[in-house]
XYZ file of C-alpha atoms in Angstrom:
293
model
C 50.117 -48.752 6.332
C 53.867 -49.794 5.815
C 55.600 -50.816 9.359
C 58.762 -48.422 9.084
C 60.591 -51.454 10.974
C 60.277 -53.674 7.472
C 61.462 -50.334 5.448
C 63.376 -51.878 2.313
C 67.126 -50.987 2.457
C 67.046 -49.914 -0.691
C 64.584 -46.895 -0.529
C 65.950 -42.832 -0.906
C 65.986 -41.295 2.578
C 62.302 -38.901 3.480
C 58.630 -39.188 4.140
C 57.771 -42.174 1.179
C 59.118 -45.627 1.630
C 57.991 -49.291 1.002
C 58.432 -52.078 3.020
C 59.432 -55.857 2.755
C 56.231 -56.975 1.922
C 55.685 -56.177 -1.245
C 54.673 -58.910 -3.674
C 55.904 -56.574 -6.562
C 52.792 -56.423 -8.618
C 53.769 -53.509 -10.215
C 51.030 -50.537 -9.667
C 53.003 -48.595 -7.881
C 55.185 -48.190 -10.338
C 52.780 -47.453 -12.827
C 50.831 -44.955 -10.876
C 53.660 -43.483 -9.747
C 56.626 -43.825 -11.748
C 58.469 -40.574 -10.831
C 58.596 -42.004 -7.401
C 58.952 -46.058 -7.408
C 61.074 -48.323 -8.918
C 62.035 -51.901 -8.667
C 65.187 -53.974 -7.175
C 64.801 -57.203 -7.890
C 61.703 -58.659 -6.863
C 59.879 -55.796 -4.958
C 59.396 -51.826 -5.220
C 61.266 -49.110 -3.691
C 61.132 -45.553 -3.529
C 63.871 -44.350 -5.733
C 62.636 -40.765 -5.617
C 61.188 -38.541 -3.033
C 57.944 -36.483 -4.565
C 58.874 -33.124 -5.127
C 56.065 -31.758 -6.593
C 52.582 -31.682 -5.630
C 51.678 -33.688 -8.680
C 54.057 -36.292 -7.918
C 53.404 -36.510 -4.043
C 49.469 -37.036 -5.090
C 50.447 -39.732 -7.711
C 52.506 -41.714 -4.737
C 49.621 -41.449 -2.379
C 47.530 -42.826 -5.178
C 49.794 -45.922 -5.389
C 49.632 -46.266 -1.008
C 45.553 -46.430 -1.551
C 46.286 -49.086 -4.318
C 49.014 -51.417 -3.115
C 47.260 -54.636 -2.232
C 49.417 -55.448 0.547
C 49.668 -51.955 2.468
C 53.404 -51.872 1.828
C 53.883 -48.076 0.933
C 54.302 -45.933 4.051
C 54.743 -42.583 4.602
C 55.170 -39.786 7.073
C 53.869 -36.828 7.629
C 51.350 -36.598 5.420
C 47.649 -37.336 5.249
C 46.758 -40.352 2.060
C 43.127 -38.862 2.414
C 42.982 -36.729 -0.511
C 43.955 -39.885 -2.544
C 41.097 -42.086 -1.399
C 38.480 -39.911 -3.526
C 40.845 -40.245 -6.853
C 38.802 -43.717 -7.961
C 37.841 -44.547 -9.843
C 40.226 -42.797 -12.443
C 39.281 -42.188 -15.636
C 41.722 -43.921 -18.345
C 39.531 -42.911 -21.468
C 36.170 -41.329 -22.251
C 33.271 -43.551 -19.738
C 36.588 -46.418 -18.459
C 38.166 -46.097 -15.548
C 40.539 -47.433 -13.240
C 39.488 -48.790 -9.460
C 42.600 -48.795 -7.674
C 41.917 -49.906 -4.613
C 43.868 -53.346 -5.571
C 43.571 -56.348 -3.648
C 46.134 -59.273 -2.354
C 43.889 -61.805 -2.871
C 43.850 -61.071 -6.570
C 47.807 -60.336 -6.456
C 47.316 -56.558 -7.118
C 45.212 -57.079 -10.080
C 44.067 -53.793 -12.133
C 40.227 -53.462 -12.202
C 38.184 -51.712 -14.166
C 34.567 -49.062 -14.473
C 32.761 -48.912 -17.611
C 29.985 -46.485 -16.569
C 27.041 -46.862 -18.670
C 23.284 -44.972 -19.023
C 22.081 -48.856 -19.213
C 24.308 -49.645 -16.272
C 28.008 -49.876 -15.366
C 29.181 -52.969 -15.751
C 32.932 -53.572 -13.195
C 35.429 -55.717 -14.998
C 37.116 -58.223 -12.267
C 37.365 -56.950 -8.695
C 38.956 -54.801 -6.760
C 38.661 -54.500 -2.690
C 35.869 -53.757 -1.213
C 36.899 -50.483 0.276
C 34.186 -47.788 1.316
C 35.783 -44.898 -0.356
C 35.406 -46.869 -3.793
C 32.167 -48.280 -2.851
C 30.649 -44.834 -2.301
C 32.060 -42.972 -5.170
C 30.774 -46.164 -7.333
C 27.738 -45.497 -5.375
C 27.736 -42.214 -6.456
C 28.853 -43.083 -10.144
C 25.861 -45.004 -10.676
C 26.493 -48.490 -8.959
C 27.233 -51.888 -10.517
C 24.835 -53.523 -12.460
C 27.081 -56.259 -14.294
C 30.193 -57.896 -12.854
C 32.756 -59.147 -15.455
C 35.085 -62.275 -14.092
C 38.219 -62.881 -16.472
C 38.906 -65.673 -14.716
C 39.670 -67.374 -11.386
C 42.244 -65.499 -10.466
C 40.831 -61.897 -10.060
C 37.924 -62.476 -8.109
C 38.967 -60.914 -4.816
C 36.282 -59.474 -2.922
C 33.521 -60.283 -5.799
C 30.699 -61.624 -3.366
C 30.499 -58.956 -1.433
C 30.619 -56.073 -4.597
C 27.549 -58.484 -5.429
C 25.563 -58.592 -2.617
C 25.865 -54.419 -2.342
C 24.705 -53.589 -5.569
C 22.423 -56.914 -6.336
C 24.975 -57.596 -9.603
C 24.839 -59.787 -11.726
C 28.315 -62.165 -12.143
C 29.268 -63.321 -15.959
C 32.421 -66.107 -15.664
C 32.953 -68.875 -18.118
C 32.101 -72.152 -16.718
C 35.495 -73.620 -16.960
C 36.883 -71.598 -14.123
C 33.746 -71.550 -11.809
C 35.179 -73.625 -8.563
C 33.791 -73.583 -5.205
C 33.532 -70.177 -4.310
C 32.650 -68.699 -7.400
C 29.306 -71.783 -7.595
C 26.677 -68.730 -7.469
C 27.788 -67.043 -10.395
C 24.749 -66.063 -12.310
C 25.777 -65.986 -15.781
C 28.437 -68.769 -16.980
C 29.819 -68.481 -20.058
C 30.382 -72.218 -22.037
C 31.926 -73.239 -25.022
C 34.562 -70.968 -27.166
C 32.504 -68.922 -29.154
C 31.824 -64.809 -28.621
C 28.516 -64.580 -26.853
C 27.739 -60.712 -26.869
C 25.855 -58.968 -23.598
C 24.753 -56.285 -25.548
C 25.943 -54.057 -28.709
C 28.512 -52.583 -27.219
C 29.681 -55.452 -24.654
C 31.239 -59.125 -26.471
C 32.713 -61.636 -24.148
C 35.707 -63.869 -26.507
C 36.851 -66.622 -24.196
C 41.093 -67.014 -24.570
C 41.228 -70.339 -22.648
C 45.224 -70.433 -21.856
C 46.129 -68.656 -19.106
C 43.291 -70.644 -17.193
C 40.823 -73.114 -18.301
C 38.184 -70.597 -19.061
C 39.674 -67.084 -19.297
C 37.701 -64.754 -21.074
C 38.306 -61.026 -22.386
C 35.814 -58.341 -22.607
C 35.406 -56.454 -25.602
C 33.517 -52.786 -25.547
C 32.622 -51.167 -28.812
C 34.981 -52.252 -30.771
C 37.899 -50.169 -28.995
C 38.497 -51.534 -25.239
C 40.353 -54.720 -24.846
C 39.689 -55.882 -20.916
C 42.560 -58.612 -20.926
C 42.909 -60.043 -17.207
C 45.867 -62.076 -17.403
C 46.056 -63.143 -21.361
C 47.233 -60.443 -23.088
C 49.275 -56.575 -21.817
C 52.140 -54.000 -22.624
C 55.585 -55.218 -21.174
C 58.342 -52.494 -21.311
C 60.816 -55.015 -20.892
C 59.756 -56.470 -24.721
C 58.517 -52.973 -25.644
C 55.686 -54.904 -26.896
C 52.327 -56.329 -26.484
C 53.072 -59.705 -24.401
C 51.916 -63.277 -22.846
C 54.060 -64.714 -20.259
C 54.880 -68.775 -20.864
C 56.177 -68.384 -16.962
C 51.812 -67.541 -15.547
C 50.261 -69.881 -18.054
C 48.413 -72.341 -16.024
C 46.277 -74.234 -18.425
C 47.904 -74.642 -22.010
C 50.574 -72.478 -23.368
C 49.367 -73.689 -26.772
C 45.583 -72.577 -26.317
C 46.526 -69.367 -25.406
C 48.226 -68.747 -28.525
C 45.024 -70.184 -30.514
C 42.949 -67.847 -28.332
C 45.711 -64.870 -29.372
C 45.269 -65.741 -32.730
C 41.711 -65.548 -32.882
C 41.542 -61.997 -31.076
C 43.158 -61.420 -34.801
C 39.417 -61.331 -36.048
C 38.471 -58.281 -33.598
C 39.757 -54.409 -33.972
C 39.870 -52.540 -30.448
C 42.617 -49.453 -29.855
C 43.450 -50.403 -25.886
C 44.699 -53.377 -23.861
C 43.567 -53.018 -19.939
C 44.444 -55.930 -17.883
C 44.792 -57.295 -14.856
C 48.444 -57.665 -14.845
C 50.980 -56.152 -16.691
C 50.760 -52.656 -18.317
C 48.194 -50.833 -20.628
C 48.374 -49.959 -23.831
C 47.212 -47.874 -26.627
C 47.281 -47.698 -30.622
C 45.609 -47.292 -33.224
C 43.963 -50.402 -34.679
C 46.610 -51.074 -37.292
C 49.484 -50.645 -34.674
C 47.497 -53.008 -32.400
C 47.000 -55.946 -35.322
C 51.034 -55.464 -35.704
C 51.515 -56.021 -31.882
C 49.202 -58.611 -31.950
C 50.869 -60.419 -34.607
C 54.653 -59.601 -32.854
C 53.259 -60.660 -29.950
C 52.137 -64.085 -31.366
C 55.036 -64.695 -33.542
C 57.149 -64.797 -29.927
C 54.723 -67.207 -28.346
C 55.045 -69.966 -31.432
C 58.833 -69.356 -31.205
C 59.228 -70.153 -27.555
C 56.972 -72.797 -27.752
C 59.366 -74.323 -30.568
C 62.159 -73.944 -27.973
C 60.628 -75.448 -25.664
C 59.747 -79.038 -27.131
């Protein structure tokens, strides 16, 4: 929980408030955007809830926020805990449940008859664990890259899951992966499941796509309200600015209605709408590449 002593200055007087330690990754005000806002470079409550609907969408943001910086008085965040996984559309859903160590990265549910398969990680918290539990458990782990690991070993070890991860971003702790991706072709899991590796972001990111519709981006590809458009950030590329706009290029060749990532917001169109973002979105990257050099 928040320490009222670090309370930002710049939160609205009554029960909700966030502290100084947010690393302003942005769920918060996603999940609850009637309630948080930012200043800067961190999150505030710039509205009290005042309806019941908007009181259980800010106690859904205090379960999620990686670093415990939303705080709140009198009033119990327990009715929250059972709201994740959260379905986005159809058998997806959304973890919550974010960790630090993956810098409040989005994760993801796709709950399947022939086994759910969890796209990057979220934390390990029991009240996740058990509803996954009772959801069907984990049978396949999805890695998008190095970055969004968090607590993957021990989501592993409690449902005996098996890890895919393409081999370029498999360091130390990630050695015991079982399934490593290699090379820059598709390689598809099943019918419904094809991994595309985007090197770009990292070495060896890789996006997940499931039947033909869901787009599970990590860090390579999301909605940014600030472009009002699909959008790749030049400012988190680690690897190669210009790989990641080949690997945008080639997700050209795929149709699929959502982007989920790990960062940044989600999106939905229809597949023509999509191409057209995709191709706004790419246009940008070549330009500010050109200004760049």
């Amino acid at each position: 929980m928040a320490l009222v002593d670090l309370k930002h200055a710049k939160n609205v007087s009554g029960d909700f408030f966030v502290d100084t330690t947010c690393i302003d990754c942005d769920l918060c005000r996603q999940i609850a955007p009637d309630v948080f806002s930012d200043v800067g470079e961190q999150s505030v409550v710039y509205h009290q809830p005042e309806t019941v609907e908007q009181e259980f969408a800010a106690l859904k943001a205090l379960v999620t926020c990686p670093t415990a910086s939303i705080g709140v008085t009198g009033h119990s965040a327990k009715p929250a805990l059972g709201a994740y996984p959260e379905a986005v559309d159809e058998n997806v859903f959304f973890c919550g449940f974010a960790s630090e160590s993956s810098y409040g990265a989005s994760s993801y549910l796709i709950q399947r008859p022939e086994g759910n398969v969890l796209v990057d990680s979220p934390r390990f918290a029991r009240p996740l664990v058990r509803r996954i539990e009772e959801m069907g458990g984990v049978r396949l782990m999805f890695l998008t890259h190095r970055d969004d690991v968090a607590d993957h070993e021990r989501w592993v070890e409690h449902f005996k899951a098996e890890r895919i991860m393409h081999k370029d971003d498999i360091g130390r702790q990630l050695v015991r992966v079982e399934r490593k991706i290699e090379g820059r072709e598709p390689v598809a899991i099943n019918d419904e499941l094809l991994v595309i590796p985007t090197p770009g972001h990292t070495r060896g990111h890789q996006v997940l796509l499931y039947r033909n519709r869901y787009l599970f981006t990590g860090d390579h590809l999301w909605w940014s309200p600030n472009y009002n458009s699909l959008h790749a950030s030049w400012n988190v590329c680690w690897y190669s600015w210009a790989e990641q706009t080949r690997s945008m290029e080639r997700l050209l060749d795929y149709e699929f209605e959502w982007v989920l990532p790990g960062h940044g917001r989600r999106a939905q169109f229809t597949k023509d709408e999509m191409r057209r973002q995709l191709l706004a979105c790419i246009t940008r990257m070549k330009e500010h590449a050109r200004l760049a050099s």
